[in-house]
PDB file of C-alpha atoms in Angstrom:
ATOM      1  CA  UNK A   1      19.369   0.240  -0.348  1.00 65.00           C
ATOM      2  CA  UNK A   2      17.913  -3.028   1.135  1.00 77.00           C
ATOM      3  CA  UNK A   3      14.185  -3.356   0.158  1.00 91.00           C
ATOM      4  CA  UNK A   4      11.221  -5.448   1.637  1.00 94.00           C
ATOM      5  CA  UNK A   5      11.954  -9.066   0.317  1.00 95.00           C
ATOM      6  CA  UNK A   6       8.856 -11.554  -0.571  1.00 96.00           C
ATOM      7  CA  UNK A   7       9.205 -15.052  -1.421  1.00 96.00           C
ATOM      8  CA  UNK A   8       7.611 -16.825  -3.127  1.00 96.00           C
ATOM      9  CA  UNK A   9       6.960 -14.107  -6.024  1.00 94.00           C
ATOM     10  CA  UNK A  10       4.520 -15.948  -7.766  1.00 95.00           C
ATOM     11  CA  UNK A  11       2.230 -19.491  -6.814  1.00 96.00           C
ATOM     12  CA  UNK A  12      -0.317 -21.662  -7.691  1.00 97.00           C
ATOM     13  CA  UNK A  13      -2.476 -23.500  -5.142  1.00 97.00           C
ATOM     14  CA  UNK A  14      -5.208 -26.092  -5.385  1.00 97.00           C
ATOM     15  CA  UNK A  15      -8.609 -25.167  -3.763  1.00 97.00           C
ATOM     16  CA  UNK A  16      -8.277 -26.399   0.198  1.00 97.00           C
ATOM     17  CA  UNK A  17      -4.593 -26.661  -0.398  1.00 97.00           C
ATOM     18  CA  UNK A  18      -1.966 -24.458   2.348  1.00 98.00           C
ATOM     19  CA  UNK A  19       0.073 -22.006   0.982  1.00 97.00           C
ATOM     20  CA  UNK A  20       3.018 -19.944   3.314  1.00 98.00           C
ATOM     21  CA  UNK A  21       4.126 -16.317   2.387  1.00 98.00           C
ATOM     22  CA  UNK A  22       7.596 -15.399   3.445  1.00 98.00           C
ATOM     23  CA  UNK A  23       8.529 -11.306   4.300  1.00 97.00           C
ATOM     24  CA  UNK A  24      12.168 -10.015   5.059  1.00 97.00           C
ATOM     25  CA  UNK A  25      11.426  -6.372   6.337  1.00 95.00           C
ATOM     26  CA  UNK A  26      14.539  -4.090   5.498  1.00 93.00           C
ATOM     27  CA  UNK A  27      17.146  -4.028   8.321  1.00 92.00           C
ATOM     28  CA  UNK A  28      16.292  -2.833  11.575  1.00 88.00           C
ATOM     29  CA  UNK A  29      12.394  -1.900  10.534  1.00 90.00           C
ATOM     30  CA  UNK A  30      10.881  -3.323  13.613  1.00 88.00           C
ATOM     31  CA  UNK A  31       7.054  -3.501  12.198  1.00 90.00           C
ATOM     32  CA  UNK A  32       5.826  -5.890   9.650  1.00 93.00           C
ATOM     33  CA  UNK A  33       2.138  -4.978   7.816  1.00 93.00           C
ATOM     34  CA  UNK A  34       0.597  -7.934   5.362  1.00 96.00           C
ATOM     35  CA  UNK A  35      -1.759  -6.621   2.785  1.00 95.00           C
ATOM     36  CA  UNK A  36      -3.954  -8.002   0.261  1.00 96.00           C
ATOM     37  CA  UNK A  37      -5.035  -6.616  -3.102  1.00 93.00           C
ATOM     38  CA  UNK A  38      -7.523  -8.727  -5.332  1.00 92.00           C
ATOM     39  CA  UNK A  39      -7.782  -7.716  -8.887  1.00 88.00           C
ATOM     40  CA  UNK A  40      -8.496  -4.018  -9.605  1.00 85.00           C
ATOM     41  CA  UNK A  41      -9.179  -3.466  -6.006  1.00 89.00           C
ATOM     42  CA  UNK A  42      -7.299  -1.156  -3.160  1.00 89.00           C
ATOM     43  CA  UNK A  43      -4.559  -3.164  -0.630  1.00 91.00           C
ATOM     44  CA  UNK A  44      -6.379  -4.072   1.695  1.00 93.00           C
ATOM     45  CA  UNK A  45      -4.459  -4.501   5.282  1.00 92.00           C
ATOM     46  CA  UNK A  46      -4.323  -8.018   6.996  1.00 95.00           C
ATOM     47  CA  UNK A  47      -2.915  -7.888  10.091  1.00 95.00           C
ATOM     48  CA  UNK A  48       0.737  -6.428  11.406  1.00 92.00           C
ATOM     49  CA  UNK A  49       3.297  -7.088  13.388  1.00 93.00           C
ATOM     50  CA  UNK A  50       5.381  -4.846  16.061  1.00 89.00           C
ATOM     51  CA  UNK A  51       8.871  -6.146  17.628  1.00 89.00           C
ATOM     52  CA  UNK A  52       7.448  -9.875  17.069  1.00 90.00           C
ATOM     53  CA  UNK A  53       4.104  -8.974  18.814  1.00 92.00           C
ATOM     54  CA  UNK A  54       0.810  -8.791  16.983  1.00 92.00           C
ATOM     55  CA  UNK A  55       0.045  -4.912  17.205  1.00 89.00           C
ATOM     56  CA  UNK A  56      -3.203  -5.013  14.907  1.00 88.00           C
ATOM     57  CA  UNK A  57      -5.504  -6.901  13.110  1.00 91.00           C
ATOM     58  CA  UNK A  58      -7.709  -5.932  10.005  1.00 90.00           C
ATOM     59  CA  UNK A  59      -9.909  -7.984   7.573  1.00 88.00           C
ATOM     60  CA  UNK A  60      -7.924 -11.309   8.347  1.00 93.00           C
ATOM     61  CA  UNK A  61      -9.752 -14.556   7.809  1.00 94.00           C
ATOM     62  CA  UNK A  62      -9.585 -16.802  10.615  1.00 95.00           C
ATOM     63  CA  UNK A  63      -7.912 -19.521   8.097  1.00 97.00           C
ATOM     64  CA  UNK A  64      -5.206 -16.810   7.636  1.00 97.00           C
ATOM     65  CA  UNK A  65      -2.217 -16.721  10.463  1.00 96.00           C
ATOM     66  CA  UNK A  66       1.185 -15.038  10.874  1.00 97.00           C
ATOM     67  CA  UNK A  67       3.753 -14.561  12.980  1.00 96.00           C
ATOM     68  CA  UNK A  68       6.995 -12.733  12.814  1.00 95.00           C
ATOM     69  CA  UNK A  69      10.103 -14.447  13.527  1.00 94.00           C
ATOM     70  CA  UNK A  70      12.821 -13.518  16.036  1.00 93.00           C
ATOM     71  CA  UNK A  71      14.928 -12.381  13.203  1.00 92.00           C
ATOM     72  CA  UNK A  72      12.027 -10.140  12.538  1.00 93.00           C
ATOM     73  CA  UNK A  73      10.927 -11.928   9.098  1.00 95.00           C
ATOM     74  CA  UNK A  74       7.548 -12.810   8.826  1.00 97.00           C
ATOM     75  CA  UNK A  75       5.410 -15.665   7.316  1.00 98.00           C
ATOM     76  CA  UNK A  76       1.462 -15.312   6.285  1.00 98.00           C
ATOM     77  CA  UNK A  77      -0.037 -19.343   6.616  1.00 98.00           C
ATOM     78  CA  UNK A  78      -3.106 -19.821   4.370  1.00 97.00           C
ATOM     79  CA  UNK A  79      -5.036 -22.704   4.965  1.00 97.00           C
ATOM     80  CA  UNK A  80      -8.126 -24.107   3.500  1.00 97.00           C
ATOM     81  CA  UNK A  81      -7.529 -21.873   0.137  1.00 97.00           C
ATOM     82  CA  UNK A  82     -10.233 -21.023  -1.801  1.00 97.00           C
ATOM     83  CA  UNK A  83     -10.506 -19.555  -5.255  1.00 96.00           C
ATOM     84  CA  UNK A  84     -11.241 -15.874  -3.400  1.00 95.00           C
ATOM     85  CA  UNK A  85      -7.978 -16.148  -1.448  1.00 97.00           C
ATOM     86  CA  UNK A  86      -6.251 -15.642  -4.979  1.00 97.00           C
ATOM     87  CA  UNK A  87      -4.592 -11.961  -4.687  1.00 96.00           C
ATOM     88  CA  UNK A  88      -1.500  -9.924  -4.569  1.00 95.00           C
ATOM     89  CA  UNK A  89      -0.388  -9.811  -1.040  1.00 97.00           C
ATOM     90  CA  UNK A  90       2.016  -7.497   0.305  1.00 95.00           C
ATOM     91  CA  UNK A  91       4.270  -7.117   2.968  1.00 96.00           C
ATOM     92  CA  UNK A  92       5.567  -3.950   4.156  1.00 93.00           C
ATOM     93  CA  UNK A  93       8.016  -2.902   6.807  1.00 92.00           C
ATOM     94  CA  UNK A  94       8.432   0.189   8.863  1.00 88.00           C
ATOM     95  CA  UNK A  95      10.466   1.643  11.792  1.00 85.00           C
ATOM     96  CA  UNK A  96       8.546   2.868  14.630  1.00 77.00           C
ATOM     97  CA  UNK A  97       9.346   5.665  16.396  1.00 63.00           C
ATOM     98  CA  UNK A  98       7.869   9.402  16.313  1.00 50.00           C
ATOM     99  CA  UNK A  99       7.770  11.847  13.373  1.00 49.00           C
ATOM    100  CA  UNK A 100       5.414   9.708  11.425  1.00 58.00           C
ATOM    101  CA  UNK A 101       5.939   6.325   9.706  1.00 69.00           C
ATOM    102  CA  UNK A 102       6.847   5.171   6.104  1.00 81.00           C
ATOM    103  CA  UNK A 103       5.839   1.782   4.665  1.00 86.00           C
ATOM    104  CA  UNK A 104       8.028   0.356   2.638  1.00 89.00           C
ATOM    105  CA  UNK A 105       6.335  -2.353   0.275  1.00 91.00           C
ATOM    106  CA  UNK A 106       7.587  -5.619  -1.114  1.00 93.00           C
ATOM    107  CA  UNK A 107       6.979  -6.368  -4.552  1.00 91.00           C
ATOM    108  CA  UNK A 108       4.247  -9.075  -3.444  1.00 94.00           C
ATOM    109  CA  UNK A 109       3.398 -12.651  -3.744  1.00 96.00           C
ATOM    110  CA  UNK A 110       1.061 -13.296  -6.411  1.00 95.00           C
ATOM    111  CA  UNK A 111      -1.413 -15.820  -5.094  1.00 97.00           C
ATOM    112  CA  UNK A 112      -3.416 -18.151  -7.453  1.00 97.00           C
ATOM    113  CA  UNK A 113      -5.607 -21.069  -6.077  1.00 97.00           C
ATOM    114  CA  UNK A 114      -7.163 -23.288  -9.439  1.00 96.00           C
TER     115      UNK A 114
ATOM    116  CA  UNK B   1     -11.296   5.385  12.020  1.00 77.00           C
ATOM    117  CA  UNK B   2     -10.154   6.494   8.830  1.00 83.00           C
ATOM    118  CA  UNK B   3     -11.594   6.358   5.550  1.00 90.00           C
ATOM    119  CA  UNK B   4     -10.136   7.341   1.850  1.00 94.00           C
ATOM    120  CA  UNK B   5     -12.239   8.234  -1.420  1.00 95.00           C
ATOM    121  CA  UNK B   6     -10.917   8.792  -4.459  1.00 96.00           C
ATOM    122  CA  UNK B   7     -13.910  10.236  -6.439  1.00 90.00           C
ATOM    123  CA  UNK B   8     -11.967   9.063 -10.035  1.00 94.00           C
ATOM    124  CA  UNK B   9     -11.318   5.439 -11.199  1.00 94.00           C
ATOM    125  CA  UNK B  10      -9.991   6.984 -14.201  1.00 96.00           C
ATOM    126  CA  UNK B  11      -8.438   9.889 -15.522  1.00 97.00           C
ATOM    127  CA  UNK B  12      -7.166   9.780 -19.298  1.00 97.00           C
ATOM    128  CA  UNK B  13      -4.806  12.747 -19.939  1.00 97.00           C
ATOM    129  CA  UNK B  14      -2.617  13.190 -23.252  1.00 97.00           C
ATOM    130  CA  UNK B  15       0.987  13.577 -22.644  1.00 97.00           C
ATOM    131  CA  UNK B  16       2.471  17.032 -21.506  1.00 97.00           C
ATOM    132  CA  UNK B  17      -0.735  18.210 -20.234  1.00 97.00           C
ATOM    133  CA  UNK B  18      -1.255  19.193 -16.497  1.00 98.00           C
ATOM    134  CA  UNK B  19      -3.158  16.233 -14.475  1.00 98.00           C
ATOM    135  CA  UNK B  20      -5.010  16.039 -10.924  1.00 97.00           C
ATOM    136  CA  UNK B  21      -6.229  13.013  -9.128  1.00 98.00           C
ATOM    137  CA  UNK B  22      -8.294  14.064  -6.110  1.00 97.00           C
ATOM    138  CA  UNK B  23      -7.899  12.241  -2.687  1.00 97.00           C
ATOM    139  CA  UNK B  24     -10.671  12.996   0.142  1.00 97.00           C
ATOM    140  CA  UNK B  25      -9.830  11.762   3.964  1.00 95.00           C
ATOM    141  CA  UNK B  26     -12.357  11.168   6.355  1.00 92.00           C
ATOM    142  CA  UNK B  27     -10.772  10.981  10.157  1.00 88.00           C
ATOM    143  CA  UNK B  28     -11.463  11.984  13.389  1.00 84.00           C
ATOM    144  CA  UNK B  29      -8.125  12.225  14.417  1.00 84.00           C
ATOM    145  CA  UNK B  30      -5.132  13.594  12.930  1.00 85.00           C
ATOM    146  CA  UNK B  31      -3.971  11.582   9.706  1.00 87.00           C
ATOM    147  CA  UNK B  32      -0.590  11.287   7.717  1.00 90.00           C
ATOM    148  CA  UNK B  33      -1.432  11.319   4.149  1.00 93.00           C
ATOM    149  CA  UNK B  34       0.515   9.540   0.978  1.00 94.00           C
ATOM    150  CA  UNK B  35       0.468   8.858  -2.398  1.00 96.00           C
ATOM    151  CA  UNK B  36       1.535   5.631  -3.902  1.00 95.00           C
ATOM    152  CA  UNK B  37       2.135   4.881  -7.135  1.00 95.00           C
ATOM    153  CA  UNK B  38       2.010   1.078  -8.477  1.00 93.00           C
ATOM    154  CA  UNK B  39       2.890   0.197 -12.243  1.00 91.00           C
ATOM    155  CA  UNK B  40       1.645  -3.302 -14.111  1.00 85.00           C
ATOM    156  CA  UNK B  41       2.243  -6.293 -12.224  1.00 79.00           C
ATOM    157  CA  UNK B  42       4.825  -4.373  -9.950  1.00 84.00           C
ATOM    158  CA  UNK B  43       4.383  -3.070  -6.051  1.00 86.00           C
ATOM    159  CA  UNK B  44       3.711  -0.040  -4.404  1.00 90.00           C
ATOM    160  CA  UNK B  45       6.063   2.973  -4.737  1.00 91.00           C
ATOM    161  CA  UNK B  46       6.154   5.865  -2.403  1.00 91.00           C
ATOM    162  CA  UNK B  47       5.603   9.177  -4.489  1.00 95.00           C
ATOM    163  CA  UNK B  48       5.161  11.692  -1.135  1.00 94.00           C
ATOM    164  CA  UNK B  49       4.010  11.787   2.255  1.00 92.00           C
ATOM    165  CA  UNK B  50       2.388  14.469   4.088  1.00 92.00           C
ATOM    166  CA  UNK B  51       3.260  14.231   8.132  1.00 88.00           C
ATOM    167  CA  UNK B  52       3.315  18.096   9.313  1.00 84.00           C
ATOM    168  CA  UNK B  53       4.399  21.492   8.063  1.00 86.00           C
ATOM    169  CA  UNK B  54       4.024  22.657   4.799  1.00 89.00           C
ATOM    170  CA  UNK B  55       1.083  21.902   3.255  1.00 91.00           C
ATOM    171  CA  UNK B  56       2.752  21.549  -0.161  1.00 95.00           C
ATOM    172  CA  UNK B  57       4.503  18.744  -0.662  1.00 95.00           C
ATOM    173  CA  UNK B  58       6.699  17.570  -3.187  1.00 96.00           C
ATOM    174  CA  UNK B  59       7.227  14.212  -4.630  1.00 94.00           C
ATOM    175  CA  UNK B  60       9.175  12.245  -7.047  1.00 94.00           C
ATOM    176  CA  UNK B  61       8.815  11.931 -10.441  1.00 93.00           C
ATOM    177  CA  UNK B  62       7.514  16.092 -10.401  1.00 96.00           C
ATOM    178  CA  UNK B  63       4.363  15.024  -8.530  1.00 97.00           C
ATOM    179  CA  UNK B  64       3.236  17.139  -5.653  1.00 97.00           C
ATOM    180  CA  UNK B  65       0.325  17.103  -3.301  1.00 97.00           C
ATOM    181  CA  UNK B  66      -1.320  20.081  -0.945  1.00 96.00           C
ATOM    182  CA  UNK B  67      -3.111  19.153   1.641  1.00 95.00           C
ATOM    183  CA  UNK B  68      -6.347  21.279   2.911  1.00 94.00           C
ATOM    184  CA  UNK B  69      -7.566  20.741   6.185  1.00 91.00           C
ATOM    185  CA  UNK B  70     -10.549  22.437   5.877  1.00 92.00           C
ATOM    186  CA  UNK B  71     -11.517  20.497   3.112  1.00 93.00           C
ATOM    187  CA  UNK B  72      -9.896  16.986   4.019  1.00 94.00           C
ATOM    188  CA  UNK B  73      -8.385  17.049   0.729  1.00 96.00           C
ATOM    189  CA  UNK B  74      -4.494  15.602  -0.271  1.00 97.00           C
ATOM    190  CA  UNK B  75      -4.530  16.076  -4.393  1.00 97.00           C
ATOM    191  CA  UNK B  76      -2.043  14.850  -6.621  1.00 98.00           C
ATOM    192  CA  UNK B  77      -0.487  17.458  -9.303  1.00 98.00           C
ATOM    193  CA  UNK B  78       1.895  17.386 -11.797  1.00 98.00           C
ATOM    194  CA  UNK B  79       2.224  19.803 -14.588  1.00 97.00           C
ATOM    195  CA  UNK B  80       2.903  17.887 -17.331  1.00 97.00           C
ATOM    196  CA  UNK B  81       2.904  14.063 -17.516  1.00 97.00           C
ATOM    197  CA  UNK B  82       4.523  11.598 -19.350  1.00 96.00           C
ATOM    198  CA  UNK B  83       3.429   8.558 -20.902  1.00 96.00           C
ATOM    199  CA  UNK B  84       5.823   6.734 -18.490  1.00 95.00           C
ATOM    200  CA  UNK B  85       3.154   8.328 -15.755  1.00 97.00           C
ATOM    201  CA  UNK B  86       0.468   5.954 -16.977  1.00 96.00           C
ATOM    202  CA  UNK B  87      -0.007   3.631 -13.948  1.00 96.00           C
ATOM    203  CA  UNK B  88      -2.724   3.530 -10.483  1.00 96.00           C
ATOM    204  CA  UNK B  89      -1.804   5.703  -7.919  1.00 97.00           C
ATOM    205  CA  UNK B  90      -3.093   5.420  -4.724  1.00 96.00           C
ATOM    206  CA  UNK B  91      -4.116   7.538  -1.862  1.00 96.00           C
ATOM    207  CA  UNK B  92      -3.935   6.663   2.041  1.00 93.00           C
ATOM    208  CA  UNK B  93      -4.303   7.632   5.306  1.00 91.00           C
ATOM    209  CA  UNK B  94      -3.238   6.601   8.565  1.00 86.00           C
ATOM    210  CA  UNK B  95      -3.491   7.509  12.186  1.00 80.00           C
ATOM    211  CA  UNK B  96      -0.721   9.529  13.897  1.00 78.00           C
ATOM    212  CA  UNK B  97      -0.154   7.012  16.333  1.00 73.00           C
ATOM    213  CA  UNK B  98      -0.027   3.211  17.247  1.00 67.00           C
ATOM    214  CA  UNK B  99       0.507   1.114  14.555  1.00 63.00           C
ATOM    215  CA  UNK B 100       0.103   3.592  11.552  1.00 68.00           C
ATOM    216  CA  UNK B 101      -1.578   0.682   9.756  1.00 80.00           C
ATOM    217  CA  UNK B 102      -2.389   2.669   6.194  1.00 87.00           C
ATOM    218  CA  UNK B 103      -6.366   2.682   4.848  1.00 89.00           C
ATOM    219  CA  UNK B 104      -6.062   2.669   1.137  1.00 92.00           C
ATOM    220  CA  UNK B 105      -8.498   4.454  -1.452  1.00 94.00           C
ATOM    221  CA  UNK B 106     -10.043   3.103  -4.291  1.00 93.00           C
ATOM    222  CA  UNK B 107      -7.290   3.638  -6.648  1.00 95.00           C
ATOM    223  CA  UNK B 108      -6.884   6.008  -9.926  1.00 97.00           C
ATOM    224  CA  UNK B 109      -6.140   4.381 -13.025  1.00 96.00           C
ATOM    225  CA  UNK B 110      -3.896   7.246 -14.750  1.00 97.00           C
ATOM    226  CA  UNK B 111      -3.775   6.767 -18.475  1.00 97.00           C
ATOM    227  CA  UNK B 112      -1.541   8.947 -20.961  1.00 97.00           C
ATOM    228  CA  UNK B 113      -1.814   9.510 -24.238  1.00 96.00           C
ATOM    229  CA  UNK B 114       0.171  10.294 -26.547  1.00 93.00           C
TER     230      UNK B 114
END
């Protein structure tokens, strides 16, 4: 079955330097969740994403932004990076609707800024 | 607003014996409840989910969880672990409705050995 697809899997980013995140949500998943896990910590959620609307916002930093696309992928812009910023960051996908929801995770996008 | 604790950071276990990795809730609404799994370097795998009914649930890879209302508890069992088991497994929460954003714990690092 079609999983959550993140691009790139793994890069390296000067301090101050912009870095974009891509997510492909598995077909027909309508919601798109970013998360980010530093090193030995919890995922901690971003900011997400419902039929191409923003539908919540956690522990974002304003230089942070996303959108998701009309084909429902997503992108997570990082601007002004700093060595903090460097993390695992996840995107996950789900399909609303009642009965409760499942996340489904990408693999990540390792982040490191030097 | 939810909240997750997961009391252990570790838990060392030798292989075949019976293992538990305690997940508390905090919420003051109802919650969905899940256990991820999440191996070196790799993402976040769904092990079970806890939405309604039974209050024993049943997982992949032989893990199951019970969840107890009255004592906001969702623990992770399994009987007899592998050394294939040894990974962090995390426990989270999330609302029954609008965006179902999940609140992570802590993490528990699950070493076997042999």
């Amino acid at each position: 079955a079609a999983g959550v697809i993140q691009s790139p899997r793994h890069l390296i980013k000067e301090k101050r330097e912009t870095a974009t995140l891509k997510c492909y949500p598995i077909p027909r998943h309508d919601t798109v969740y970013w998360y980010q896990q530093g090193p030995g910590q919890d995922p901690q959620f971003l900011i997400s994403f419902y039929e191409k609307m923003q539908s919540d916002k956690g522990s974002i930093p304003d230089r942070f932004s996303a959108q998701q696309f009309s084909d429902y992928h997503s992108e997570l812009n990082m601007s002004s990076l700093e060595l903090g910023d460097s993390a695992l960051y996840f995107c996950a996908s789900s399909l609303s609707g009642a009965g409760g929801n499942t996340i489904y995770f990408g693999e990540g996008s390792w982040l490191t800024v030097v | 607003a939810q909240s997750v604790t997961q009391l252990d950071s570790q838990v060392p276990v030798f292989e075949e014996a019976p293992v538990e990795l305690r997940c508390n809730y905090s919420s003051s609404v109802s919650v969905y409840l899940f256990w991820y799994v999440q191996y070196p370097n790799q993402g976040l795998q769904l092990l079970l989910k806890y939405l309604s009914g039974s209050t024993l649930v049943k997982g992949i890879n032989g893990f199951e969880a019970e969840f107890n209302k009255s004592q906001t508890s969702f623990h992770l069992r399994k009987p007899s672990v592998h050394i294939s088991d040894t990974a962090e497994y995390f426990c989270a929460v999330s609302g029954t409705s609008g965006t179902y954003k999940y609140i992570f714990g802590t993490g528990t690092r699950l070493k076997v050995l042999a």
